[in-house]
mmCIF file of C-alpha atoms in Angstrom:
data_model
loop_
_atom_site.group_PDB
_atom_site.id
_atom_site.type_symbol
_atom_site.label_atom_id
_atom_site.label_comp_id
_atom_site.label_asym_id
_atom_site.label_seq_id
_atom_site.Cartn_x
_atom_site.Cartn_y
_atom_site.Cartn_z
ATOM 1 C CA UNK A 21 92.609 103.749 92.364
ATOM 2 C CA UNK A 22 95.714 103.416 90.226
ATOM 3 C CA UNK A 23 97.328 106.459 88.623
ATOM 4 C CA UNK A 24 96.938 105.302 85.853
ATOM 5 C CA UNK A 25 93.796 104.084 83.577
ATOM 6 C CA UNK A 26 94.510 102.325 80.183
ATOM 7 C CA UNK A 27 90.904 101.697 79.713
ATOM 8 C CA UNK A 28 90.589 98.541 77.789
ATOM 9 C CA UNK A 29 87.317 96.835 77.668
ATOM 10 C CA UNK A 30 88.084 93.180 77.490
ATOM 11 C CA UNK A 31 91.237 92.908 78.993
ATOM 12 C CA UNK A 32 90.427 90.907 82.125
ATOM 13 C CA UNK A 33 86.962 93.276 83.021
ATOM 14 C CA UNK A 34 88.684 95.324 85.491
ATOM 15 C CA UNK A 35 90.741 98.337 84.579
ATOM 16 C CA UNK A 36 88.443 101.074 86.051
ATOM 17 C CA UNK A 37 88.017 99.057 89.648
ATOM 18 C CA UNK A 38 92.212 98.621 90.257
ATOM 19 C CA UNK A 39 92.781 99.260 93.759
ATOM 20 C CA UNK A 40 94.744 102.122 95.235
ATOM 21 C CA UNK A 41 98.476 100.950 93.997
ATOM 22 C CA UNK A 42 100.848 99.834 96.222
ATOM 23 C CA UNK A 43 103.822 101.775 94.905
ATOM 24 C CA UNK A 44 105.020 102.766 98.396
ATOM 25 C CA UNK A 45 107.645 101.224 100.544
ATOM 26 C CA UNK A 46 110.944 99.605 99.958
ATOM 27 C CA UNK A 47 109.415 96.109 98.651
ATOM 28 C CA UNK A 48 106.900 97.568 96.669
ATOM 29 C CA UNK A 49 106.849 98.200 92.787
ATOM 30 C CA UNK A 50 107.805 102.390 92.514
ATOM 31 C CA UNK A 51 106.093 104.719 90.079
ATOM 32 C CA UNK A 52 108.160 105.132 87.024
ATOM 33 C CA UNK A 53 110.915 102.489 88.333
ATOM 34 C CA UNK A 54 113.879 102.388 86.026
ATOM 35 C CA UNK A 55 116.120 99.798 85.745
ATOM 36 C CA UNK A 56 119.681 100.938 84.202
ATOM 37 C CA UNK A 57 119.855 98.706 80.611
ATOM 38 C CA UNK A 58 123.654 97.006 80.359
ATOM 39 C CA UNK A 59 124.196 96.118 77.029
ATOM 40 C CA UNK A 60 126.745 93.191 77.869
ATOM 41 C CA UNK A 61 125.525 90.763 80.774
ATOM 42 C CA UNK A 62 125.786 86.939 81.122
ATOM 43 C CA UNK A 63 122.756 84.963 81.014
ATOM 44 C CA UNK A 64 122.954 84.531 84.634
ATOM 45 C CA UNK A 65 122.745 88.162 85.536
ATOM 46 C CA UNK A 66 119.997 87.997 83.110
ATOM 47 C CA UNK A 67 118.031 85.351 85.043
ATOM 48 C CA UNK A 68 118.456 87.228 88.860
ATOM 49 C CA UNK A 69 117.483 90.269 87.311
ATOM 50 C CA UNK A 70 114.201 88.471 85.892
ATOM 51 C CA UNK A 71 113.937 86.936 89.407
ATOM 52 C CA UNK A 72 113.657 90.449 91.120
ATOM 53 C CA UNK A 73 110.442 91.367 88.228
ATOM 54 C CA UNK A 74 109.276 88.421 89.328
ATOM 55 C CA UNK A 75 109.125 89.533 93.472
ATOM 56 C CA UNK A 76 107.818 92.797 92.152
ATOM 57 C CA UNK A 77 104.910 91.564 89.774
ATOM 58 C CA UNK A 78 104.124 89.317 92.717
ATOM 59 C CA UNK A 79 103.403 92.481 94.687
ATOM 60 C CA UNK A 80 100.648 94.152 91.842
ATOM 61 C CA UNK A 81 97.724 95.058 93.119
ATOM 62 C CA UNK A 82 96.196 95.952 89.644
ATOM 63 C CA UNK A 83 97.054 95.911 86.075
ATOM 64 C CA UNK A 84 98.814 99.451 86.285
ATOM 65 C CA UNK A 85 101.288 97.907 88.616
ATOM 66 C CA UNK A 86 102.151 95.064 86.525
ATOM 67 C CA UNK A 87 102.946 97.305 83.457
ATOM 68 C CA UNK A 88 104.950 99.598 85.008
ATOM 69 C CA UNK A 89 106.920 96.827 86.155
ATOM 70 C CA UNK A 90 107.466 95.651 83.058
ATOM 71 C CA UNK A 91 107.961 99.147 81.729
ATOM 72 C CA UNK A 92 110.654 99.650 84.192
ATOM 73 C CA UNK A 93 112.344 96.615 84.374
ATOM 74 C CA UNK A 94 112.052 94.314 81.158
ATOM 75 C CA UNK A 95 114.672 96.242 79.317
ATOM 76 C CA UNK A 96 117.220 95.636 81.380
ATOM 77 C CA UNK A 97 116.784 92.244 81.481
ATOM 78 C CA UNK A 98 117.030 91.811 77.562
ATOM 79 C CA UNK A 99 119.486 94.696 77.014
ATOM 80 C CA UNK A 100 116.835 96.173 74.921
ATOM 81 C CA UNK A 101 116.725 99.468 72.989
ATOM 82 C CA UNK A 102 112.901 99.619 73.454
ATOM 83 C CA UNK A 103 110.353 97.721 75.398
ATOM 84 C CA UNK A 104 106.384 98.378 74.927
ATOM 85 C CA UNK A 105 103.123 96.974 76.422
ATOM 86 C CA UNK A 106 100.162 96.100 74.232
ATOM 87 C CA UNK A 107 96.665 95.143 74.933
ATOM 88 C CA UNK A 108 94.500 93.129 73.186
ATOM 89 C CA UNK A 109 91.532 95.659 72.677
ATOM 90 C CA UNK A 110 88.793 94.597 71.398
ATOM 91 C CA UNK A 111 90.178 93.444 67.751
ATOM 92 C CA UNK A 112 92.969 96.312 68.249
ATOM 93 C CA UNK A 113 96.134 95.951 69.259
ATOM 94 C CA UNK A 114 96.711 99.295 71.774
ATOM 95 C CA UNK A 115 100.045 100.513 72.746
ATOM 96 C CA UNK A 116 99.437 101.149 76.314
ATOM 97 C CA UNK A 117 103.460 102.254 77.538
ATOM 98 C CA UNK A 118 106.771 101.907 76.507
ATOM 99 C CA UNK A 119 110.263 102.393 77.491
ATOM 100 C CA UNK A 120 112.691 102.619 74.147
ATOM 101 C CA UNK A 121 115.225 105.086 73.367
ATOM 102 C CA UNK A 122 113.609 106.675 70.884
ATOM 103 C CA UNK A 123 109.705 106.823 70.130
ATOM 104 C CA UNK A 124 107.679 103.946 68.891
ATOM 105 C CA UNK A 125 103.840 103.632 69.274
ATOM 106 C CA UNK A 126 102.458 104.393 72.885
ATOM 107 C CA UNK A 127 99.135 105.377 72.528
ATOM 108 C CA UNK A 128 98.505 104.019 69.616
ATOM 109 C CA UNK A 129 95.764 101.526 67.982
ATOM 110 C CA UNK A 130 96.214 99.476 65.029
ATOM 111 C CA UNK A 131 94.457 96.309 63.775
ATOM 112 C CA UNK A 132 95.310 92.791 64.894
ATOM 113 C CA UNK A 133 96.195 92.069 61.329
ATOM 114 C CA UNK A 134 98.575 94.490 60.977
ATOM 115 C CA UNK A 135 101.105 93.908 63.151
ATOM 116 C CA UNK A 136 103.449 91.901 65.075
ATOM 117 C CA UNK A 137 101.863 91.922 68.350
ATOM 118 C CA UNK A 138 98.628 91.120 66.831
ATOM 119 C CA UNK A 139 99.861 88.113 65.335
ATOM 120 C CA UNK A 140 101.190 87.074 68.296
ATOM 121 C CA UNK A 141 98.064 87.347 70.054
ATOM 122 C CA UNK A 142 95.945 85.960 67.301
ATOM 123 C CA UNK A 143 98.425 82.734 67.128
ATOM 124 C CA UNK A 144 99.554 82.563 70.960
ATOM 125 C CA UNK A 145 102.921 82.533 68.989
ATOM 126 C CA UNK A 146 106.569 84.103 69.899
ATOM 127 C CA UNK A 147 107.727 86.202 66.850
ATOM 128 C CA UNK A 148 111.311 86.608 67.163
ATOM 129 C CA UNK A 149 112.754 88.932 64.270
ATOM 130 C CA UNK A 150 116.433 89.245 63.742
ATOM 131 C CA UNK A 151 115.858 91.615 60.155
ATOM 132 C CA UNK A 152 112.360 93.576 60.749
ATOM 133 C CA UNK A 153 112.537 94.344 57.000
ATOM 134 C CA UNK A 154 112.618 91.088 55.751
ATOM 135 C CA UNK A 155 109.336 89.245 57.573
ATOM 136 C CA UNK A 156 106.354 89.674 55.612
ATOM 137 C CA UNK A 157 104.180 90.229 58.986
ATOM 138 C CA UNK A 158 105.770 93.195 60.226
ATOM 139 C CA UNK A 159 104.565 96.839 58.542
ATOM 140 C CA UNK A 160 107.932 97.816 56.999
ATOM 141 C CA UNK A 161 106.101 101.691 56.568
ATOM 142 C CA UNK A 162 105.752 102.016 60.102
ATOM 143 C CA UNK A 163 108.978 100.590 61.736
ATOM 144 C CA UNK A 164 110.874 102.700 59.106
ATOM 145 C CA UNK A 165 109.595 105.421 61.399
ATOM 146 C CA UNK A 166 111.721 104.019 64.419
ATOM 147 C CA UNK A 167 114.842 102.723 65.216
ATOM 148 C CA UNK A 168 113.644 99.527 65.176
ATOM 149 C CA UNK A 169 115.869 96.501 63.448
ATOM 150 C CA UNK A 170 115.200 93.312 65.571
ATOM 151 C CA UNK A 171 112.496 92.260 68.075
ATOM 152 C CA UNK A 172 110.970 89.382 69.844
ATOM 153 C CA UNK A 173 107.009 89.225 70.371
ATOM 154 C CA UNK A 174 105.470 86.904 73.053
ATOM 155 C CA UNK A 175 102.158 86.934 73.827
ATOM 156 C CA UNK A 176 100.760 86.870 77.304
ATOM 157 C CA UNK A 177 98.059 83.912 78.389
ATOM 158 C CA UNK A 178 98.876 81.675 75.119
ATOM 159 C CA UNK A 179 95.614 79.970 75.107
ATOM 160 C CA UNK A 180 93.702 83.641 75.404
ATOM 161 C CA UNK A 181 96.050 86.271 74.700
ATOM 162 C CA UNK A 182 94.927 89.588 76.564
ATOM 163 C CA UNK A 183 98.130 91.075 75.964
ATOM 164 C CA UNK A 184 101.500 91.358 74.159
ATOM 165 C CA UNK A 185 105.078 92.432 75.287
ATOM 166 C CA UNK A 186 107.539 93.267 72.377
ATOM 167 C CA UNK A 187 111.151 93.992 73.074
ATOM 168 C CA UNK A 188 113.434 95.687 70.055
ATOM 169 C CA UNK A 189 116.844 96.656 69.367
ATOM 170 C CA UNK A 190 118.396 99.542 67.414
ATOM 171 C CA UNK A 191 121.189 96.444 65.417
ATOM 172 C CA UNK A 192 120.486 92.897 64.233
ATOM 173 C CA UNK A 193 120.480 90.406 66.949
ATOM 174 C CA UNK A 194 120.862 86.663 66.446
ATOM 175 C CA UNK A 195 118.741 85.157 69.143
ATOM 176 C CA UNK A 196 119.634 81.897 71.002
ATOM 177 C CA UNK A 197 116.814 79.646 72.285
ATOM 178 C CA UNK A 198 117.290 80.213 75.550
ATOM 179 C CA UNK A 199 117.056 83.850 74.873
ATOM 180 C CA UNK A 200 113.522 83.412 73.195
ATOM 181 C CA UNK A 201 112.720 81.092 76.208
ATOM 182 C CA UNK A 202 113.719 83.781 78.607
ATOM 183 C CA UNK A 203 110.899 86.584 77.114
ATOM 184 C CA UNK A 204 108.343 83.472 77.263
ATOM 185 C CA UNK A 205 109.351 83.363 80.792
ATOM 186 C CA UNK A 206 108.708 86.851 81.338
ATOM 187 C CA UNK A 207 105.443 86.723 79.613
ATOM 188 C CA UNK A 208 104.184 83.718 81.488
ATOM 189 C CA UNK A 209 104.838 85.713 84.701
ATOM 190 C CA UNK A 210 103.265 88.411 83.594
ATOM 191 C CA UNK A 211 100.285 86.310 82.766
ATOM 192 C CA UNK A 212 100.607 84.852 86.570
ATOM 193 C CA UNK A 213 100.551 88.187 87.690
ATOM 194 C CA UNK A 214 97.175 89.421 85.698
ATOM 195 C CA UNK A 215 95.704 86.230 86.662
ATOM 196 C CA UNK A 216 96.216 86.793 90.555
ATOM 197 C CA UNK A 217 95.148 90.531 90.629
ATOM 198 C CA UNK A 218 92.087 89.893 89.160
ATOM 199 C CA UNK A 219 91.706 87.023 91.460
ATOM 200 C CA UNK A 220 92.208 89.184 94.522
ATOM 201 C CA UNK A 221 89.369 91.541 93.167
ATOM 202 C CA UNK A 222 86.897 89.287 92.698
ATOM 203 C CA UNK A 223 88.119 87.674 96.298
ATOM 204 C CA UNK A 224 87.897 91.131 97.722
ATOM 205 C CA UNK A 225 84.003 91.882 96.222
ATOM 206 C CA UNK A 226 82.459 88.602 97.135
ATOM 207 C CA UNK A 227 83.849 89.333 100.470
ATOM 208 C CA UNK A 228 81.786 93.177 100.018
ATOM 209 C CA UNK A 229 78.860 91.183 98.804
ATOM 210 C CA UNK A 230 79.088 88.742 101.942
ATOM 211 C CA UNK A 231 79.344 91.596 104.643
ATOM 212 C CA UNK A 232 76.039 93.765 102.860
ATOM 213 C CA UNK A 233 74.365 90.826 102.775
ATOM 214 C CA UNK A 234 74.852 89.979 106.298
ATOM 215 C CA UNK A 235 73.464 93.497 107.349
ATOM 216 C CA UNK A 236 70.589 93.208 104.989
ATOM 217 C CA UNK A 237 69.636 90.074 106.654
ATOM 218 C CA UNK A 238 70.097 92.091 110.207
ATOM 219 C CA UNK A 239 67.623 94.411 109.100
#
């Protein structure tokens, strides 16, 4: 099993059967793997550092993997002040991990209608917010809490959102398209990723189901 056990009912059915992770190794996704956050990179830098997430998440074994990975690396990536991983759980959106400077919500529930990353999820939309107190959708009580002053949302699976990925900074940001594009990118590879794992477990049990029924029928 994982180390770790977010719990979720509906996020993909299989959070309490993750395989033992693979953490282990030099090509392998490391427990608490942290990538040092530069605050001034080109966009090129930008892309090879989202090609080495990609490598990793293509190494998950189970949904723990995949949001460490994100939890280690994302920030760098986006010279983010905070990154955090949400679940869609069951009407709730639930703060699962973060990585931020300073604390924001890990652990935490609150209704898909009351915050960003549940209207992301609800609309299979990208909220990027360059003043967090000046969009009606974001709970100006709560982020007042933070350090919180920008951030881009982007849901993970558009078409059935099981998940969210918000990345915030401490000062305004003006973000570029390509900038946007780039989270999107990092979502839809995280969706990739989610979508394989769980294909490798149910690969894996029909292959359990095959072998006991093979030596039922011996018997």
């Amino acid at each position: 099993r994982c180390s770790r056990n977010y719990n979720t009912s509906n996020w993909l059915g299989f959070f309490n059967d993750c395989p033992i992770p693979i953490a282990r190794g030099l090509d392998a996704p490391r427990a608490h793997m942290q990538v040092p956050v530069n605050y001034d990179l080109n966009f090129a830098i930008r892309r090879k550092l989202m090609g080495v997430l990609r490598d990793h998440l293509a190494l998950a074994k189970c949904p723990e993997d995949i949001i460490e990975t994100v939890r280690g690396s994302a920030r760098a990536i986006f010279s983010a002040d905070g990154i955090a991983f949400v679940l869609n759980d069951d009407g709730h959106c639930h703060y699962v991990e973060e990585n931020a400077i300073g604390p924001l919500w890990k652990g935490q529930r609150f209704p898909m209608q009351r915050c960003i990353s549940g209207w992301a999820m609800l609309n299979g939309k990208t909220a990027a917010i360059e003043d967090v107190f000046k969009d009606p959708r974001i709970p100006h009580e709560i982020y007042r809490q933070t350090f919180v002053q920008s951030l881009i949302m982007v849901p993970v699976n558009r078409t059935n959102p099981v998940a969210a990925i918000g990345a915030y900074w401490r000062d305004r940001q003006k973000f570029s398209v390509e900038f946007v594009a780039l989270a999107e990118e990092l979502a839809a590879e995280v969706g990739d990723a989610m979508g394989q794992t769980q294909a490798d477990r149910s690969e894996a049990f029909l292959e359990i189901e095959q072998i006991r029924q093979r030596r039922v029928a011996r018997n």
